[in-house]
CSV table of C-alpha atoms in Angstrom, one decimal:
chain,number,residue,atom,x,y,z
A,107,MET,CA,20.7,-17.3,0.5
A,108,SER,CA,20.5,-18.3,-3.2
A,109,GLN,CA,22.1,-16.0,-5.7
A,110,THR,CA,18.9,-16.1,-7.8
A,111,ALA,CA,17.4,-12.6,-8.1
A,112,VAL,CA,13.7,-12.8,-7.4
A,113,ILE,CA,13.3,-9.0,-7.6
A,114,GLU,CA,15.4,-6.7,-9.8
A,115,ALA,CA,14.8,-2.9,-9.7
A,116,ARG,CA,16.9,-1.3,-12.4
A,117,GLY,CA,17.0,2.5,-12.3
A,118,LEU,CA,13.3,2.8,-11.4
A,119,THR,CA,12.2,6.4,-12.0
A,120,LYS,CA,8.6,7.7,-11.7
A,121,PHE,CA,7.2,11.2,-12.4
A,122,PHE,CA,3.6,12.0,-11.5
A,123,GLY,CA,3.4,15.2,-13.5
A,124,GLY,CA,5.6,17.5,-11.4
A,125,PRO,CA,9.2,18.6,-12.2
A,126,GLU,CA,10.7,16.3,-9.6
A,127,PRO,CA,10.5,12.5,-9.7
A,128,ALA,CA,8.6,10.7,-6.9
A,129,LEU,CA,11.3,8.0,-7.4
A,130,ASP,CA,14.7,8.7,-8.9
A,131,GLU,CA,16.8,5.9,-10.4
A,132,VAL,CA,16.3,3.4,-7.6
A,133,SER,CA,18.1,0.1,-8.1
A,134,PHE,CA,18.3,-3.0,-5.9
A,135,THR,CA,17.9,-6.8,-6.0
A,136,VAL,CA,16.3,-9.2,-3.6
A,137,GLY,CA,17.5,-12.8,-3.7
A,138,ALA,CA,15.6,-16.0,-3.3
A,139,GLY,CA,14.8,-16.8,0.4
A,140,GLU,CA,15.7,-13.3,1.5
A,141,VAL,CA,13.7,-11.0,3.8
A,142,PHE,CA,14.3,-7.4,2.5
A,143,GLY,CA,13.1,-4.3,4.3
A,144,LEU,CA,12.2,-1.1,2.4
A,145,LEU,CA,12.3,1.9,4.7
A,146,GLY,CA,11.9,5.6,4.5
A,147,PRO,CA,9.9,8.5,5.9
A,148,ASN,CA,6.4,9.3,4.6
A,149,GLY,CA,6.7,10.4,0.9
A,150,ALA,CA,10.1,8.8,0.4
A,151,GLY,CA,8.8,6.6,-2.4
A,152,LYS,CA,8.2,3.2,-0.7
A,153,THR,CA,4.7,2.6,-1.9
A,154,THR,CA,5.5,3.9,-5.3
A,155,THR,CA,8.4,1.3,-5.5
A,156,LEU,CA,6.0,-1.5,-4.5
A,157,HIS,CA,3.4,-0.4,-7.0
A,158,LEU,CA,6.0,-0.4,-9.8
A,159,LEU,CA,7.1,-3.9,-8.8
A,160,LEU,CA,3.5,-5.1,-8.8
A,161,ASP,CA,2.8,-3.4,-12.2
A,162,PHE,CA,0.0,-1.3,-10.7
A,163,ILE,CA,1.8,1.7,-12.3
A,164,HIS,CA,4.4,1.9,-15.0
A,165,PRO,CA,7.9,3.5,-14.6
A,166,SER,CA,8.8,6.6,-16.4
A,167,TYR,CA,12.2,5.1,-16.8
A,168,GLY,CA,13.9,1.9,-15.7
A,169,ASP,CA,12.8,-1.7,-15.4
A,170,ALA,CA,11.2,-3.9,-12.8
A,171,LEU,CA,11.8,-7.7,-13.0
A,172,LEU,CA,10.3,-10.5,-11.0
A,173,PHE,CA,11.7,-14.0,-11.3
A,174,GLY,CA,13.7,-12.7,-14.3
A,175,ARG,CA,10.6,-11.6,-16.2
A,176,PRO,CA,9.1,-8.1,-16.6
A,177,ALA,CA,6.7,-7.2,-13.7
A,178,SER,CA,4.0,-6.9,-16.4
A,179,ASP,CA,4.3,-10.6,-17.4
A,180,PRO,CA,1.1,-12.3,-16.2
A,181,ARG,CA,3.0,-15.5,-15.4
A,182,VAL,CA,4.8,-13.9,-12.4
A,183,ARG,CA,1.5,-12.9,-10.7
A,184,ARG,CA,0.6,-16.5,-9.7
A,185,ARG,CA,3.8,-16.6,-7.7
A,186,ILE,CA,3.1,-13.4,-5.7
A,187,GLY,CA,1.2,-12.6,-2.5
A,188,TYR,CA,0.5,-9.0,-1.7
A,189,LEU,CA,-0.8,-7.3,1.4
A,190,PRO,CA,-1.5,-3.5,0.9
A,191,GLU,CA,-1.3,-0.9,3.6
A,192,SER,CA,-5.0,0.0,3.1
A,193,LEU,CA,-7.2,-3.0,2.8
A,194,SER,CA,-10.6,-3.0,1.1
A,195,LEU,CA,-12.1,-6.4,1.5
A,196,HIS,CA,-15.6,-7.5,0.5
A,197,SER,CA,-17.2,-6.8,3.8
A,198,TYR,CA,-20.5,-8.7,3.1
A,199,TYR,CA,-18.7,-12.0,2.9
A,200,ARG,CA,-18.0,-14.2,5.9
A,201,GLY,CA,-14.3,-14.7,6.5
A,202,VAL,CA,-14.0,-18.3,5.3
A,203,ASP,CA,-16.2,-17.6,2.3
A,204,LEU,CA,-14.2,-14.6,1.3
A,205,LEU,CA,-11.0,-16.7,1.2
A,206,ARG,CA,-12.7,-19.4,-0.8
A,207,PHE,CA,-14.0,-16.7,-3.2
A,208,TYR,CA,-10.4,-15.4,-3.7
A,209,GLY,CA,-9.3,-19.0,-4.2
A,210,ALA,CA,-11.8,-19.3,-7.0
A,211,LEU,CA,-10.4,-16.1,-8.6
A,212,LEU,CA,-7.0,-17.8,-8.5
A,213,GLU,CA,-8.5,-20.8,-10.3
A,214,MET,CA,-7.7,-23.1,-7.4
A,215,PRO,CA,-9.7,-26.4,-7.3
A,216,ALA,CA,-12.6,-26.3,-4.8
A,217,PRO,CA,-11.1,-28.9,-2.4
A,218,LEU,CA,-7.7,-27.1,-2.4
A,219,ARG,CA,-9.2,-23.6,-1.7
A,220,ALA,CA,-11.3,-25.1,1.1
A,221,GLU,CA,-8.2,-26.7,2.5
A,222,ARG,CA,-6.1,-23.6,2.2
A,223,ALA,CA,-8.8,-21.4,3.7
A,224,THR,CA,-9.1,-23.6,6.8
A,225,ALA,CA,-5.4,-23.9,7.3
A,226,LEU,CA,-4.8,-20.1,7.0
A,227,LEU,CA,-7.7,-19.2,9.3
A,228,ARG,CA,-6.0,-21.5,11.9
A,229,LEU,CA,-2.6,-20.1,11.2
A,230,LEU,CA,-3.7,-16.5,11.7
A,231,GLY,CA,-5.9,-17.2,14.7
A,232,LEU,CA,-9.2,-16.5,12.8
A,233,GLU,CA,-11.1,-19.7,13.4
A,234,GLY,CA,-13.4,-18.0,16.0
A,235,VAL,CA,-14.5,-15.4,13.4
A,236,ALA,CA,-14.4,-17.5,10.3
A,237,ARG,CA,-18.3,-17.6,10.1
A,238,LYS,CA,-18.8,-13.9,10.9
A,239,ARG,CA,-19.2,-11.2,8.3
A,240,VAL,CA,-16.0,-9.2,7.5
A,241,ALA,CA,-18.0,-6.0,8.2
A,242,THR,CA,-18.0,-7.0,11.9
A,243,TYR,CA,-14.2,-7.4,12.1
A,244,SER,CA,-11.9,-5.1,14.0
A,245,LYS,CA,-9.1,-3.4,12.0
A,246,GLY,CA,-6.6,-5.9,13.4
A,247,THR,CA,-8.8,-8.8,12.4
A,248,VAL,CA,-9.2,-7.4,8.9
A,249,GLN,CA,-5.4,-7.1,8.7
A,250,ARG,CA,-5.0,-10.7,9.6
A,251,LEU,CA,-7.6,-11.8,7.1
A,252,GLY,CA,-5.7,-9.7,4.5
A,253,PHE,CA,-2.5,-11.6,5.3
A,254,ALA,CA,-4.4,-14.9,4.9
A,255,GLN,CA,-5.5,-13.9,1.4
A,256,ALA,CA,-1.9,-12.9,0.6
A,257,LEU,CA,-0.8,-16.4,1.5
A,258,LEU,CA,-3.7,-18.2,-0.2
A,259,ASN,CA,-1.7,-19.2,-3.3
A,260,ASP,CA,1.3,-20.3,-1.3
A,261,PRO,CA,3.4,-17.6,-3.0
A,262,ASP,CA,7.1,-17.7,-3.7
A,263,LEU,CA,7.3,-13.9,-3.2
A,264,LEU,CA,5.4,-11.9,-0.5
A,265,ILE,CA,5.2,-8.1,-0.8
A,266,LEU,CA,3.9,-6.5,2.4
A,267,ASP,CA,3.2,-2.8,2.8
A,268,GLU,CA,2.9,-1.8,6.5
A,269,PRO,CA,1.6,-5.2,7.4
A,270,THR,CA,1.4,-4.8,11.2
A,271,SER,CA,0.0,-1.2,11.3
A,272,SER,CA,-3.3,-2.4,12.8
A,273,LEU,CA,-2.1,-5.2,15.0
A,274,ASP,CA,-1.6,-5.3,18.7
A,275,PRO,CA,1.8,-6.3,20.2
A,276,LEU,CA,0.8,-9.9,20.7
A,277,ALA,CA,-0.4,-10.2,17.1
A,278,ARG,CA,2.7,-8.5,15.8
A,279,HIS,CA,4.9,-11.0,17.7
A,280,GLU,CA,2.9,-13.8,16.0
A,281,PHE,CA,3.2,-12.1,12.6
A,282,SER,CA,7.0,-12.0,13.0
A,283,ARG,CA,7.0,-15.7,13.9
A,284,ILE,CA,5.1,-16.6,10.8
A,285,LEU,CA,7.4,-14.5,8.6
A,286,ARG,CA,10.4,-16.3,10.0
A,287,GLU,CA,8.7,-19.6,9.4
A,288,LEU,CA,8.0,-18.6,5.8
A,289,LYS,CA,11.6,-17.6,5.3
A,290,GLY,CA,12.6,-21.0,6.6
A,291,ARG,CA,10.5,-22.5,3.9
A,292,GLY,CA,12.5,-20.5,1.3
A,293,LYS,CA,10.0,-17.8,0.6
A,294,THR,CA,11.2,-14.4,-0.4
A,295,ILE,CA,9.7,-11.4,1.5
A,296,LEU,CA,9.8,-7.7,0.7
A,297,VAL,CA,8.4,-5.7,3.6
A,298,SER,CA,7.9,-1.9,4.0
A,299,SER,CA,7.3,-0.8,7.5
A,300,HIS,CA,7.6,2.1,10.0
A,301,LEU,CA,8.1,-0.4,12.9
A,302,LEU,CA,11.9,-0.5,12.8
A,303,SER,CA,12.3,-2.9,15.7
A,304,GLU,CA,10.3,-5.5,13.8
A,305,VAL,CA,12.2,-4.9,10.6
A,306,GLU,CA,15.5,-5.3,12.5
A,307,ALA,CA,14.3,-8.6,14.0
A,308,ILE,CA,13.3,-10.3,10.7
A,309,CYS,CA,15.2,-8.7,7.8
A,310,ASP,CA,18.5,-9.8,6.2
A,311,ARG,CA,19.0,-6.6,4.3
A,312,VAL,CA,17.4,-3.2,4.2
A,313,ALA,CA,17.2,-0.2,1.9
A,314,ILE,CA,16.4,3.3,3.1
A,315,LEU,CA,14.8,5.7,0.7
A,316,ARG,CA,15.1,9.5,1.1
A,317,GLN,CA,13.2,11.9,-1.1
A,318,GLY,CA,12.7,9.3,-3.8
A,319,SER,CA,16.4,8.2,-3.9
A,320,LEU,CA,18.2,5.2,-2.4
A,321,ALA,CA,20.2,6.6,0.6
A,322,ARG,CA,21.4,3.4,2.2
A,323,ILE,CA,21.3,-0.3,1.3
A,324,GLY,CA,23.1,-3.3,2.8
A,325,ARG,CA,23.0,-6.2,5.2
A,326,LEU,CA,21.9,-5.3,8.7
A,327,GLU,CA,25.0,-6.5,10.4
A,328,GLU,CA,27.1,-4.3,8.2
A,329,LEU,CA,24.9,-1.2,8.5
A,330,LEU,CA,24.7,-1.6,12.2
A,331,ALA,CA,28.4,-2.4,12.6
A,332,THR,CA,30.2,-1.8,15.8
A,333,ARG,CA,31.0,1.9,16.3
A,334,GLY,CA,33.4,1.4,19.2
A,335,VAL,CA,33.7,-0.2,22.6
A,336,ARG,CA,33.0,0.7,26.2
A,337,VAL,CA,35.6,-0.3,28.8
A,338,HIS,CA,34.3,-0.6,32.4
A,339,ALA,CA,36.8,-0.2,35.3
A,340,ARG,CA,37.0,1.2,38.8
A,341,ARG,CA,39.1,3.6,40.9
A,342,LEU,CA,40.9,5.4,38.1
A,343,PRO,CA,43.3,8.1,39.3
A,344,ALA,CA,42.6,11.6,38.1
A,345,ALA,CA,45.9,11.8,36.2
A,346,LEU,CA,45.0,8.6,34.3
A,347,ILE,CA,41.6,9.9,33.4
A,348,ASP,CA,43.2,13.1,32.0
A,349,ALA,CA,45.6,10.9,30.0
A,350,LEU,CA,42.7,8.8,28.6
A,351,VAL,CA,40.8,11.9,27.5
A,352,ALA,CA,44.0,13.2,25.9
A,353,ALA,CA,44.2,9.9,23.9
A,354,GLY,CA,40.8,10.5,22.5
A,355,ALA,CA,38.6,8.5,24.8
A,356,GLU,CA,35.4,9.7,26.5
A,357,VAL,CA,35.3,9.1,30.3
A,358,ALA,CA,32.2,9.0,32.5
A,359,VAL,CA,33.0,8.6,36.2
A,360,GLY,CA,30.3,7.0,38.3
A,361,ALA,CA,30.0,6.2,42.0
A,362,ASP,CA,31.0,2.5,41.5
A,363,ASP,CA,31.9,2.3,37.8
A,364,THR,CA,34.0,4.3,35.3
A,365,VAL,CA,33.1,3.9,31.6
A,366,VAL,CA,35.7,4.7,29.0
A,367,ARG,CA,34.2,4.9,25.6
A,368,CYS,CA,36.6,4.3,22.6
A,369,ALA,CA,35.1,5.3,19.2
A,370,GLU,CA,38.1,3.9,17.2
A,371,SER,CA,40.2,0.8,17.5
A,372,GLY,CA,43.4,2.8,17.8
A,373,VAL,CA,42.0,4.7,20.8
A,374,HIS,CA,40.9,1.4,22.4
A,375,ASP,CA,44.4,-0.1,22.0
A,376,ALA,CA,45.9,3.0,23.7
A,377,VAL,CA,43.3,2.9,26.5
A,378,MET,CA,44.0,-0.7,27.3
A,379,ALA,CA,47.7,-0.2,27.3
A,380,MET,CA,47.4,2.7,29.8
A,381,LEU,CA,45.1,0.8,32.0
A,382,ARG,CA,47.5,-2.1,32.1
A,383,GLY,CA,50.4,0.2,32.7
A,384,HIS,CA,48.6,1.6,35.8
A,385,GLY,CA,47.7,-1.9,37.1
A,386,ILE,CA,43.9,-1.2,36.6
A,387,GLN,CA,41.7,-4.3,36.5
A,388,VAL,CA,39.1,-4.1,33.7
A,389,ASP,CA,35.7,-5.3,34.7
A,390,ARG,CA,34.3,-5.8,31.2
A,391,VAL,CA,34.5,-4.6,27.6
A,392,GLU,CA,31.3,-4.1,25.6
A,393,SER,CA,30.9,-3.6,21.9
A,394,GLU,CA,28.9,-0.6,20.9
A,395,THR,CA,26.5,-0.9,18.0
A,396,ARG,CA,23.7,1.3,16.8
A,397,SER,CA,20.1,0.3,16.4
A,398,LEU,CA,18.2,0.4,13.1
A,399,GLU,CA,16.2,3.3,14.5
A,400,GLU,CA,19.5,5.2,15.0
A,401,LEU,CA,20.7,4.4,11.5
A,402,PHE,CA,17.3,5.5,10.1
A,403,VAL,CA,17.3,8.8,11.9
A,404,GLU,CA,21.0,9.4,10.9
A,405,THR,CA,20.1,8.7,7.3
A,406,VAL,CA,17.0,10.9,7.0
A,407,ALA,CA,17.9,13.7,9.5
A,408,GLN,CA,19.7,15.8,6.9
A,409,GLU,CA,16.7,15.6,4.5
A,410,GLU,CA,15.9,19.0,3.1
A,411,PRO,CA,12.7,20.0,1.2
A,412,ARG,CA,13.2,20.0,-2.6
């Protein structure tokens, strides 16, 4: 990943009239070519953060920079594609005509906007409804058309707010594939989503907001780092099991398999030494990691009302 910062949030704070901020001194950067996930429970400040970055609203304190310029600079907008959570498209247009209309608003030459509309309808699987009015589209089809408009100007930065909320599993799989393809082309993507398995599959780094503050941020492999190991063996004598437990391991005895869980490396070393000392053959050793969902729940579980 390039070290160039495409997004810089510096102490972003936003009050909406109450005594407590909706967003409280949130800072992070997103590098060029990075896929960055913005997570949090409802009301945590995710959409507020996106709206500040898009200059839809202005911060009470702090700064939002895109491509090294203030988010309010009109020059950065031509380099951004945005898909909001709640889409409101011009429903009386036909799909292809709507994309061409948006291309005209972007001041794209007529041949280019026709070319881009055709290519994006094909990419998003919308060729079959391209000549139908948007008013007849299902929610999932509208979502895909919204994604097409976000890609219309071939943006350097994509900002996506709950982009797969209306999509079926097959469409979600295809959406993830397209995002990986865009990342391969060097695009920068900021995505906010409740679908944590999808975020885990595509994101390089994530930030978790809690009550308007930044609770966790980091690379996924670091945040989901190994918590311990599970050692699988058979026919452990009762005295050995007692010794393993005394050393700090957790032991689960099954009919054909005994699992010895070691939460710390020191415990693992002691367990392996005791097993060798008793001539026990180890079947396998498995690393134990947590999922993004487990990390998310752990992070927000202690949340208390303000």
